[in-house]
mmCIF file of C-alpha atoms and ligand atoms in Angstrom:
data_model
loop_
_atom_site.group_PDB
_atom_site.id
_atom_site.type_symbol
_atom_site.label_atom_id
_atom_site.label_comp_id
_atom_site.label_asym_id
_atom_site.label_seq_id
_atom_site.Cartn_x
_atom_site.Cartn_y
_atom_site.Cartn_z
ATOM 1 C CA MET W 180 -150.031 -40.878 -80.933
ATOM 2 C CA ASP W 181 -149.694 -43.523 -83.603
ATOM 3 C CA GLY W 182 -146.542 -42.312 -85.314
ATOM 4 C CA GLY W 183 -146.523 -44.654 -88.351
ATOM 5 C CA GLY W 184 -146.382 -42.638 -91.561
ATOM 6 C CA ALA W 185 -146.000 -39.259 -89.820
ATOM 7 C CA VAL W 186 -142.828 -37.376 -90.664
ATOM 8 C CA ALA W 187 -140.918 -35.460 -88.043
ATOM 9 C CA TYR W 188 -138.934 -32.538 -89.384
ATOM 10 C CA ILE W 189 -136.610 -29.953 -87.847
ATOM 11 C CA PRO W 190 -138.864 -27.403 -86.162
ATOM 12 C CA ILE W 191 -137.237 -24.182 -87.305
ATOM 13 C CA MET W 192 -140.513 -22.690 -88.251
ATOM 14 C CA LYS W 193 -140.656 -19.036 -89.217
ATOM 15 C CA THR W 194 -143.670 -18.910 -91.514
ATOM 16 C CA ILE W 195 -146.765 -21.041 -91.964
ATOM 17 C CA ALA W 196 -149.744 -20.893 -94.309
ATOM 18 C CA ILE W 197 -153.369 -21.880 -93.678
ATOM 19 C CA LEU W 198 -156.006 -22.912 -96.150
ATOM 20 C CA THR W 199 -159.621 -24.092 -96.016
ATOM 21 C CA SER W 200 -160.687 -26.581 -98.638
ATOM 22 C CA GLY W 201 -163.725 -28.542 -99.867
ATOM 23 C CA GLY W 202 -167.229 -27.784 -98.611
ATOM 24 C CA ASP W 203 -167.177 -24.955 -96.101
ATOM 25 C CA ALA W 204 -168.192 -25.828 -92.533
ATOM 26 C CA PRO W 205 -169.356 -23.635 -89.630
ATOM 27 C CA GLY W 206 -166.365 -23.174 -87.347
ATOM 28 C CA MET W 207 -163.714 -22.946 -90.062
ATOM 29 C CA ASN W 208 -163.227 -19.263 -89.235
ATOM 30 C CA ALA W 209 -162.742 -20.098 -85.554
ATOM 31 C CA ALA W 210 -160.081 -22.635 -86.566
ATOM 32 C CA ILE W 211 -158.253 -20.104 -88.788
ATOM 33 C CA ARG W 212 -158.297 -17.664 -85.872
ATOM 34 C CA ALA W 213 -156.914 -20.252 -83.444
ATOM 35 C CA VAL W 214 -154.078 -21.355 -85.748
ATOM 36 C CA THR W 215 -153.174 -17.739 -86.577
ATOM 37 C CA ARG W 216 -153.141 -16.411 -83.041
ATOM 38 C CA SER W 217 -151.271 -19.365 -81.574
ATOM 39 C CA ALA W 218 -148.652 -19.043 -84.338
ATOM 40 C CA LEU W 219 -148.278 -15.288 -83.855
ATOM 41 C CA GLY W 220 -147.902 -15.929 -80.113
ATOM 42 C CA ARG W 221 -144.780 -17.939 -80.980
ATOM 43 C CA GLU W 222 -143.530 -15.255 -83.371
ATOM 44 C CA ILE W 223 -144.307 -17.341 -86.411
ATOM 45 C CA ASN W 224 -145.546 -15.408 -89.462
ATOM 46 C CA VAL W 225 -148.858 -16.486 -90.948
ATOM 47 C CA PHE W 226 -150.230 -16.393 -94.481
ATOM 48 C CA GLY W 227 -153.790 -17.282 -95.445
ATOM 49 C CA VAL W 228 -154.354 -18.893 -98.836
ATOM 50 C CA ARG W 229 -157.486 -17.707 -100.621
ATOM 51 C CA GLY W 230 -159.698 -20.254 -102.371
ATOM 52 C CA GLY W 231 -158.324 -23.554 -101.049
ATOM 53 C CA TRP W 232 -155.955 -25.771 -103.057
ATOM 54 C CA GLN W 233 -156.724 -23.810 -106.219
ATOM 55 C CA GLY W 234 -155.570 -20.635 -104.488
ATOM 56 C CA LEU W 235 -152.287 -22.327 -103.668
ATOM 57 C CA ILE W 236 -151.788 -23.178 -107.333
ATOM 58 C CA ASP W 237 -152.741 -19.621 -108.334
ATOM 59 C CA ASP W 238 -150.441 -18.092 -105.675
ATOM 60 C CA ARG W 239 -153.224 -16.274 -103.791
ATOM 61 C CA PHE W 240 -151.592 -15.589 -100.420
ATOM 62 C CA MET W 241 -152.441 -12.897 -97.866
ATOM 63 C CA ALA W 242 -150.505 -12.066 -94.712
ATOM 64 C CA LEU W 243 -152.586 -12.530 -91.557
ATOM 65 C CA ASN W 244 -152.199 -10.634 -88.318
ATOM 66 C CA ALA W 245 -154.152 -10.922 -85.068
ATOM 67 C CA ARG W 246 -156.640 -8.214 -86.123
ATOM 68 C CA ASP W 247 -157.341 -9.882 -89.491
ATOM 69 C CA VAL W 248 -158.860 -12.822 -87.632
ATOM 70 C CA GLY W 249 -160.803 -10.671 -85.131
ATOM 71 C CA GLY W 250 -164.620 -10.703 -85.141
ATOM 72 C CA ILE W 251 -164.912 -13.926 -87.147
ATOM 73 C CA ILE W 252 -165.342 -16.616 -84.467
ATOM 74 C CA GLN W 253 -169.136 -16.390 -84.709
ATOM 75 C CA ILE W 254 -169.374 -16.325 -88.508
ATOM 76 C CA GLY W 255 -170.121 -19.453 -90.569
ATOM 77 C CA GLY W 256 -168.271 -20.306 -93.785
ATOM 78 C CA THR W 257 -164.622 -19.354 -94.286
ATOM 79 C CA PHE W 258 -163.350 -15.851 -94.887
ATOM 80 C CA LEU W 259 -160.399 -17.307 -96.820
ATOM 81 C CA GLY W 260 -162.811 -18.902 -99.296
ATOM 82 C CA SER W 261 -162.860 -22.509 -100.380
ATOM 83 C CA ALA W 262 -163.036 -24.541 -103.574
ATOM 84 C CA ARG W 263 -162.911 -28.052 -104.955
ATOM 85 C CA SER W 264 -159.838 -28.036 -107.216
ATOM 86 C CA ALA W 265 -159.579 -30.513 -110.099
ATOM 87 C CA GLU W 266 -156.112 -29.115 -110.917
ATOM 88 C CA PHE W 267 -154.697 -30.046 -107.512
ATOM 89 C CA ARG W 268 -155.593 -33.675 -108.244
ATOM 90 C CA THR W 269 -152.997 -33.629 -111.039
ATOM 91 C CA GLU W 270 -149.271 -33.988 -110.412
ATOM 92 C CA GLU W 271 -148.644 -30.794 -112.344
ATOM 93 C CA GLY W 272 -151.091 -28.843 -110.146
ATOM 94 C CA ARG W 273 -149.505 -30.139 -106.947
ATOM 95 C CA SER W 274 -145.995 -29.291 -108.208
ATOM 96 C CA LYS W 275 -147.130 -25.748 -108.973
ATOM 97 C CA ALA W 276 -148.588 -25.440 -105.459
ATOM 98 C CA LEU W 277 -145.348 -26.730 -103.956
ATOM 99 C CA ARG W 278 -143.277 -24.266 -105.971
ATOM 100 C CA ASN W 279 -145.438 -21.367 -104.712
ATOM 101 C CA LEU W 280 -145.081 -22.469 -101.083
ATOM 102 C CA CYS W 281 -141.298 -22.699 -101.417
ATOM 103 C CA ALA W 282 -141.010 -19.371 -103.284
ATOM 104 C CA ARG W 283 -142.900 -17.654 -100.446
ATOM 105 C CA GLY W 284 -140.613 -19.189 -97.836
ATOM 106 C CA ILE W 285 -143.450 -21.093 -96.153
ATOM 107 C CA ASP W 286 -142.202 -23.776 -93.754
ATOM 108 C CA ALA W 287 -145.456 -25.656 -93.139
ATOM 109 C CA LEU W 288 -149.114 -25.713 -94.170
ATOM 110 C CA VAL W 289 -152.277 -26.199 -92.094
ATOM 111 C CA VAL W 290 -155.236 -27.565 -94.086
ATOM 112 C CA ILE W 291 -158.710 -27.219 -92.577
ATOM 113 C CA GLY W 292 -161.148 -29.521 -94.366
ATOM 114 C CA GLY W 293 -162.751 -32.915 -94.846
ATOM 115 C CA ASN W 294 -162.029 -36.099 -96.745
ATOM 116 C CA GLY W 295 -161.015 -34.862 -100.189
ATOM 117 C CA SER W 296 -159.003 -32.022 -98.663
ATOM 118 C CA GLN W 297 -157.057 -34.279 -96.315
ATOM 119 C CA SER W 298 -156.289 -36.722 -99.128
ATOM 120 C CA GLY W 299 -154.754 -33.671 -100.823
ATOM 121 C CA SER W 300 -152.807 -32.945 -97.617
ATOM 122 C CA ALA W 301 -151.467 -36.511 -97.642
ATOM 123 C CA GLU W 302 -150.309 -36.124 -101.250
ATOM 124 C CA LEU W 303 -148.533 -32.821 -100.626
ATOM 125 C CA HIS W 304 -146.931 -34.178 -97.474
ATOM 126 C CA ALA W 305 -145.739 -37.228 -99.411
ATOM 127 C CA MET W 306 -143.957 -34.794 -101.761
ATOM 128 C CA GLY W 307 -141.877 -33.695 -98.778
ATOM 129 C CA PHE W 308 -143.745 -30.586 -97.634
ATOM 130 C CA PRO W 309 -144.841 -30.515 -93.945
ATOM 131 C CA VAL W 310 -148.640 -30.460 -93.706
ATOM 132 C CA VAL W 311 -150.998 -30.785 -90.731
ATOM 133 C CA GLY W 312 -154.716 -31.367 -91.302
ATOM 134 C CA VAL W 313 -157.579 -30.091 -89.128
ATOM 135 C CA ALA W 314 -160.755 -32.226 -89.229
ATOM 136 C CA SER W 315 -163.602 -30.143 -90.617
ATOM 137 C CA THR W 316 -166.709 -31.228 -92.520
ATOM 138 C CA ILE W 317 -170.426 -31.180 -91.768
ATOM 139 C CA ASP W 318 -170.560 -34.851 -92.873
ATOM 140 C CA ASN W 319 -168.484 -36.180 -89.915
ATOM 141 C CA ASP W 320 -167.217 -38.995 -92.117
ATOM 142 C CA LEU W 321 -163.510 -38.343 -91.659
ATOM 143 C CA TYR W 322 -161.398 -41.234 -90.432
ATOM 144 C CA GLY W 323 -159.124 -40.410 -87.446
ATOM 145 C CA THR W 324 -161.595 -38.289 -85.467
ATOM 146 C CA ASP W 325 -164.861 -38.913 -83.636
ATOM 147 C CA VAL W 326 -166.148 -35.485 -84.491
ATOM 148 C CA THR W 327 -165.478 -32.848 -87.143
ATOM 149 C CA ILE W 328 -165.825 -29.065 -87.078
ATOM 150 C CA GLY W 329 -169.219 -28.002 -88.466
ATOM 151 C CA CYS W 330 -171.164 -31.168 -87.893
ATOM 152 C CA ASP W 331 -172.812 -30.029 -84.653
ATOM 153 C CA THR W 332 -174.092 -26.845 -86.299
ATOM 154 C CA ALA W 333 -175.464 -28.769 -89.293
ATOM 155 C CA ILE W 334 -177.251 -31.192 -86.934
ATOM 156 C CA ASN W 335 -178.774 -28.269 -85.040
ATOM 157 C CA VAL W 336 -179.986 -26.564 -88.233
ATOM 158 C CA THR W 337 -181.563 -29.843 -89.385
ATOM 159 C CA VAL W 338 -183.228 -30.372 -85.991
ATOM 160 C CA GLU W 339 -184.618 -26.845 -86.045
ATOM 161 C CA ALA W 340 -186.094 -27.490 -89.499
ATOM 162 C CA ILE W 341 -187.614 -30.763 -88.257
ATOM 163 C CA ASP W 342 -189.199 -28.962 -85.293
ATOM 164 C CA HIS W 343 -190.724 -26.355 -87.587
ATOM 165 C CA LEU W 344 -192.013 -28.967 -90.007
ATOM 166 C CA ARG W 345 -193.573 -30.964 -87.195
ATOM 167 C CA THR W 346 -195.458 -27.865 -86.033
ATOM 168 C CA THR W 347 -197.013 -27.204 -89.423
ATOM 169 C CA GLY W 348 -197.412 -30.967 -90.012
ATOM 170 C CA SER W 349 -199.479 -31.212 -86.827
ATOM 171 C CA SER W 350 -201.795 -28.418 -87.953
ATOM 172 C CA HIS W 351 -202.520 -30.228 -91.221
ATOM 173 C CA THR W 352 -202.144 -33.927 -90.253
ATOM 174 C CA ARG W 353 -199.233 -34.223 -92.656
ATOM 175 C CA ALA W 354 -196.095 -36.302 -92.843
ATOM 176 C CA PHE W 355 -192.892 -34.604 -93.952
ATOM 177 C CA LEU W 356 -189.959 -36.127 -95.797
ATOM 178 C CA VAL W 357 -186.921 -34.057 -94.756
ATOM 179 C CA GLU W 358 -183.758 -34.575 -96.777
ATOM 180 C CA THR W 359 -180.478 -33.344 -95.319
ATOM 181 C CA MET W 360 -176.854 -33.365 -96.490
ATOM 182 C CA GLY W 361 -174.043 -35.753 -95.554
ATOM 183 C CA ARG W 362 -172.850 -37.030 -98.930
ATOM 184 C CA ASP W 363 -172.468 -40.846 -98.640
ATOM 185 C CA CYS W 364 -172.525 -40.821 -94.850
ATOM 186 C CA GLY W 365 -175.727 -40.985 -92.780
ATOM 187 C CA TYR W 366 -174.322 -39.469 -89.583
ATOM 188 C CA LEU W 367 -175.898 -36.022 -89.939
ATOM 189 C CA ALA W 368 -179.341 -37.429 -90.858
ATOM 190 C CA MET W 369 -179.144 -40.045 -88.118
ATOM 191 C CA MET W 370 -178.243 -37.632 -85.309
ATOM 192 C CA ALA W 371 -180.757 -35.010 -86.451
ATOM 193 C CA GLY W 372 -183.450 -37.662 -86.821
ATOM 194 C CA LEU W 373 -182.811 -39.007 -83.325
ATOM 195 C CA ALA W 374 -182.705 -35.539 -81.762
ATOM 196 C CA GLY W 375 -185.804 -34.501 -83.724
ATOM 197 C CA GLY W 376 -187.833 -37.574 -82.715
ATOM 198 C CA ALA W 377 -188.309 -38.734 -86.315
ATOM 199 C CA GLU W 378 -190.627 -41.659 -87.021
ATOM 200 C CA VAL W 379 -188.309 -42.982 -89.750
ATOM 201 C CA ILE W 380 -184.621 -42.317 -90.497
ATOM 202 C CA SER W 381 -183.199 -43.570 -93.777
ATOM 203 C CA VAL W 382 -179.412 -43.464 -94.234
ATOM 204 C CA PRO W 383 -177.075 -45.066 -96.795
ATOM 205 C CA GLU W 384 -175.768 -47.458 -94.134
ATOM 206 C CA SER W 385 -179.302 -48.671 -93.360
ATOM 207 C CA GLU W 386 -181.706 -47.592 -96.061
ATOM 208 C CA VAL W 387 -185.439 -47.931 -95.446
ATOM 209 C CA PRO W 388 -187.341 -48.862 -98.648
ATOM 210 C CA ALA W 389 -190.386 -46.770 -99.663
ATOM 211 C CA GLU W 390 -192.801 -49.644 -98.912
ATOM 212 C CA GLU W 391 -191.435 -49.912 -95.364
ATOM 213 C CA ILE W 392 -191.651 -46.132 -94.869
ATOM 214 C CA ALA W 393 -195.283 -46.365 -96.023
ATOM 215 C CA ARG W 394 -195.969 -49.174 -93.550
ATOM 216 C CA ARG W 395 -194.474 -47.217 -90.627
ATOM 217 C CA LEU W 396 -196.284 -44.003 -91.539
ATOM 218 C CA ARG W 397 -199.581 -45.878 -91.866
ATOM 219 C CA ALA W 398 -199.034 -47.418 -88.415
ATOM 220 C CA ALA W 399 -198.286 -43.961 -86.938
ATOM 221 C CA TYR W 400 -201.438 -42.575 -88.581
ATOM 222 C CA GLU W 401 -203.548 -45.386 -87.204
ATOM 223 C CA ARG W 402 -202.112 -44.810 -83.732
ATOM 224 C CA GLY W 403 -203.638 -41.340 -83.959
ATOM 225 C CA LYS W 404 -200.498 -39.293 -84.599
ATOM 226 C CA THR W 405 -201.198 -35.882 -86.115
ATOM 227 C CA HIS W 406 -197.806 -35.625 -87.809
ATOM 228 C CA ALA W 407 -194.857 -37.767 -88.808
ATOM 229 C CA ILE W 408 -191.276 -36.976 -89.780
ATOM 230 C CA VAL W 409 -189.116 -39.051 -92.109
ATOM 231 C CA VAL W 410 -185.466 -37.938 -92.189
ATOM 232 C CA ILE W 411 -183.598 -38.955 -95.312
ATOM 233 C CA ALA W 412 -179.857 -38.662 -95.905
ATOM 234 C CA GLU W 413 -178.912 -37.326 -99.335
ATOM 235 C CA GLY W 414 -176.737 -40.383 -99.998
ATOM 236 C CA VAL W 415 -179.566 -42.953 -100.063
ATOM 237 C CA ALA W 416 -180.661 -44.454 -103.403
ATOM 238 C CA GLU W 417 -184.344 -43.597 -102.778
ATOM 239 C CA ASN W 418 -184.133 -39.892 -101.969
ATOM 240 C CA ALA W 419 -187.020 -37.660 -100.895
ATOM 241 C CA ALA W 420 -188.144 -36.912 -104.467
ATOM 242 C CA ARG W 421 -188.271 -40.605 -105.380
ATOM 243 C CA ILE W 422 -190.135 -41.558 -102.231
ATOM 244 C CA LEU W 423 -192.636 -38.781 -102.830
ATOM 245 C CA SER W 424 -193.204 -40.003 -106.358
ATOM 246 C CA TYR W 425 -193.689 -43.565 -105.014
ATOM 247 C CA PHE W 426 -196.365 -42.254 -102.660
ATOM 248 C CA GLU W 427 -198.016 -40.337 -105.491
ATOM 249 C CA ARG W 428 -198.304 -43.613 -107.389
ATOM 250 C CA HIS W 429 -199.772 -45.280 -104.282
ATOM 251 C CA ARG W 430 -202.192 -42.599 -103.123
ATOM 252 C CA GLY W 431 -203.823 -42.993 -99.717
ATOM 253 C CA VAL W 432 -201.429 -45.718 -98.608
ATOM 254 C CA VAL W 433 -199.959 -43.773 -95.665
ATOM 255 C CA GLY W 434 -203.065 -41.948 -94.378
ATOM 256 C CA PHE W 435 -201.217 -38.649 -93.910
ATOM 257 C CA GLU W 436 -201.003 -36.051 -96.613
ATOM 258 C CA LEU W 437 -197.336 -35.802 -97.662
ATOM 259 C CA ARG W 438 -194.844 -33.046 -98.341
ATOM 260 C CA ALA W 439 -191.083 -33.119 -98.971
ATOM 261 C CA THR W 440 -188.434 -30.548 -97.969
ATOM 262 C CA THR W 441 -184.831 -30.728 -99.132
ATOM 263 C CA LEU W 442 -182.619 -28.650 -96.860
ATOM 264 C CA GLY W 443 -179.473 -28.700 -99.014
ATOM 265 C CA HIS W 444 -176.846 -26.020 -98.413
ATOM 266 C CA VAL W 445 -179.003 -24.308 -95.763
ATOM 267 C CA VAL W 446 -177.520 -26.736 -93.226
ATOM 268 C CA ARG W 447 -173.985 -25.604 -94.087
ATOM 269 C CA GLY W 448 -174.191 -21.840 -93.818
ATOM 270 C CA ALA W 449 -175.311 -21.194 -90.237
ATOM 271 C CA PRO W 450 -173.260 -19.430 -87.542
ATOM 272 C CA PRO W 451 -171.282 -22.071 -85.648
ATOM 273 C CA THR W 452 -172.659 -23.428 -82.382
ATOM 274 C CA ALA W 453 -170.586 -22.966 -79.222
ATOM 275 C CA PHE W 454 -169.579 -26.632 -79.547
ATOM 276 C CA ASP W 455 -168.157 -26.089 -83.045
ATOM 277 C CA ARG W 456 -166.378 -22.874 -82.041
ATOM 278 C CA LEU W 457 -164.720 -24.640 -79.118
ATOM 279 C CA LEU W 458 -163.802 -27.720 -81.143
ATOM 280 C CA ALA W 459 -162.357 -25.509 -83.899
ATOM 281 C CA THR W 460 -160.387 -23.514 -81.346
ATOM 282 C CA ARG W 461 -158.959 -26.625 -79.676
ATOM 283 C CA LEU W 462 -158.081 -28.307 -82.980
ATOM 284 C CA GLY W 463 -156.596 -25.119 -84.431
ATOM 285 C CA VAL W 464 -154.287 -24.706 -81.446
ATOM 286 C CA ALA W 465 -153.465 -28.441 -81.557
ATOM 287 C CA ALA W 466 -152.428 -28.163 -85.219
ATOM 288 C CA LEU W 467 -149.930 -25.438 -84.381
ATOM 289 C CA MET W 468 -148.709 -27.398 -81.350
ATOM 290 C CA SER W 469 -148.100 -30.408 -83.557
ATOM 291 C CA LEU W 470 -145.934 -28.336 -85.901
ATOM 292 C CA ALA W 471 -144.138 -26.780 -82.928
ATOM 293 C CA ASP W 472 -143.429 -30.317 -81.668
ATOM 294 C CA GLY W 473 -141.900 -31.064 -85.064
ATOM 295 C CA VAL W 474 -144.686 -33.441 -86.082
ATOM 296 C CA ALA W 475 -146.260 -33.016 -89.519
ATOM 297 C CA GLY W 476 -148.069 -35.406 -91.832
ATOM 298 C CA VAL W 477 -150.906 -35.854 -89.357
ATOM 299 C CA LEU W 478 -154.581 -35.001 -88.985
ATOM 300 C CA VAL W 479 -155.529 -33.459 -85.666
ATOM 301 C CA GLY W 480 -158.897 -34.658 -84.429
ATOM 302 C CA GLU W 481 -160.677 -35.648 -81.257
ATOM 303 C CA GLN W 482 -161.112 -39.247 -80.169
ATOM 304 C CA ARG W 483 -162.772 -40.263 -76.883
ATOM 305 C CA GLY W 484 -162.518 -36.657 -75.699
ATOM 306 C CA GLU W 485 -158.767 -36.399 -76.308
ATOM 307 C CA ILE W 486 -156.958 -34.473 -79.042
ATOM 308 C CA THR W 487 -155.243 -36.991 -81.325
ATOM 309 C CA ARG W 488 -152.814 -36.968 -84.231
ATOM 310 C CA THR W 489 -153.392 -39.588 -86.921
ATOM 311 C CA PRO W 490 -151.007 -40.007 -89.870
ATOM 312 C CA LEU W 491 -152.455 -38.498 -93.047
ATOM 313 C CA ALA W 492 -151.354 -41.590 -94.946
ATOM 314 C CA GLU W 493 -153.722 -43.601 -92.736
ATOM 315 C CA ILE W 494 -156.776 -41.431 -93.278
ATOM 316 C CA ALA W 495 -156.390 -40.625 -97.003
ATOM 317 C CA ASN W 496 -159.193 -42.005 -99.198
ATOM 318 C CA ARG W 497 -160.908 -43.621 -96.213
ATOM 319 C CA THR W 498 -164.205 -42.820 -94.548
ATOM 320 C CA LYS W 499 -165.444 -43.523 -91.053
ATOM 321 C CA PRO W 500 -168.490 -45.787 -90.878
ATOM 322 C CA ILE W 501 -171.511 -44.706 -88.846
ATOM 323 C CA SER W 502 -171.770 -46.617 -85.558
ATOM 324 C CA THR W 503 -174.062 -49.660 -85.631
ATOM 325 C CA ASP W 504 -175.295 -48.622 -82.152
ATOM 326 C CA LEU W 505 -176.890 -45.533 -83.683
ATOM 327 C CA ILE W 506 -178.630 -47.615 -86.339
ATOM 328 C CA GLU W 507 -179.978 -49.932 -83.637
ATOM 329 C CA LEU W 508 -181.081 -46.956 -81.529
ATOM 330 C CA ALA W 509 -183.040 -45.523 -84.461
ATOM 331 C CA ARG W 510 -184.698 -48.911 -85.030
ATOM 332 C CA VAL W 511 -185.754 -49.231 -81.384
ATOM 333 C CA LEU W 512 -187.115 -45.689 -81.180
ATOM 334 C CA ALA W 513 -189.084 -45.837 -84.452
ATOM 335 C CA GLN W 514 -192.335 -46.993 -82.823
HETATM 336 O O1 LIG I 861 -169.059 -32.437 -97.823
HETATM 337 C C1 LIG I 861 -169.937 -31.443 -97.430
HETATM 338 C C2 LIG I 861 -171.139 -31.406 -98.344
HETATM 339 O O2 LIG I 861 -172.007 -30.362 -97.918
HETATM 340 C C3 LIG I 861 -171.910 -32.711 -98.480
HETATM 341 O O3 LIG I 861 -172.783 -32.949 -97.407
HETATM 342 C C4 LIG I 861 -172.612 -32.503 -99.807
HETATM 343 O O4 LIG I 861 -172.880 -33.737 -100.425
HETATM 344 C C5 LIG I 861 -171.591 -31.727 -100.595
HETATM 345 O O5 LIG I 861 -170.728 -31.094 -99.669
HETATM 346 C C6 LIG I 861 -172.177 -30.665 -101.503
HETATM 347 O O6 LIG I 861 -171.145 -30.141 -102.262
HETATM 348 P P1 LIG I 861 -171.210 -28.770 -103.048
HETATM 349 O O7 LIG I 861 -171.207 -27.664 -102.039
HETATM 350 O O8 LIG I 861 -169.995 -28.777 -103.886
HETATM 351 O O9 LIG I 861 -172.496 -28.790 -103.807
#
């Protein structure tokens, strides 16, 4: 482990709290279950915080026992609830949260979430409270981990949608623009596009202009294809609606008839895949292990197949760039 910035503290841990924050992600429930049960196995009391950072400010705690986290491993979302809290971004909000943790006798906090959430973890940890982060977001843009809880499920939902759209596209000789989530990161769109055999994939890291999309679709049409799929990440400047309007202004340019589908939150709410359940379980247990080892102020993630701990101070306000290999792969395959 790279220990710079992480804070070791005396591991007399009697009570911990868990919260889920930011956009929910399939597998969060499995992570809550793993943290809770591994803590209870060490005779550590567990509280869940309802509604993310805002719930911490509003003192919304609930005691968790082994049965409370039963029957949830297969359910998407988070049974603790989540939120994006503007108040926690203020010093006053964070002080209130800290006061509530101390008043409840909580020794450490586990935060399951993505970028914004883990920046919050870094801030609270810097105030002297032991926090461990668990990497979870469908965007997979979190620094300090190769993979995040929820991303695999979101890719699979997007691929399933692509498969369905290709079927109907084939019947009608249509091209579909499919827009998926990912915020400013193209990972989700890129992986779904590759797995779905898309003709064009446009991501913020390598945006394909409308004229170029038109050229590639026209070429596919002239090669006799009966369908074509264009996967678009939500973070690009020319999103599906804009590209569609470009094609409406240049009728007939692509050959295919065109339709656009924006998947939006549909990709976030599915039951977690086995991969996400297992990742969540491993990272949840690893978070508790880190605290038991006396190491807080870190994000637990997975890098090159190994569980890793990266200092929160290193990951805060940073994002992980999409690999250039993937961009090259998409270019080669788009023929
Ligand atoms: O970060 C997860 C994510 O689903 C992004 O892909 C998307 O841009 C954003 O959250 C949507 O946020 P909200 O649920 O607040 O609309």
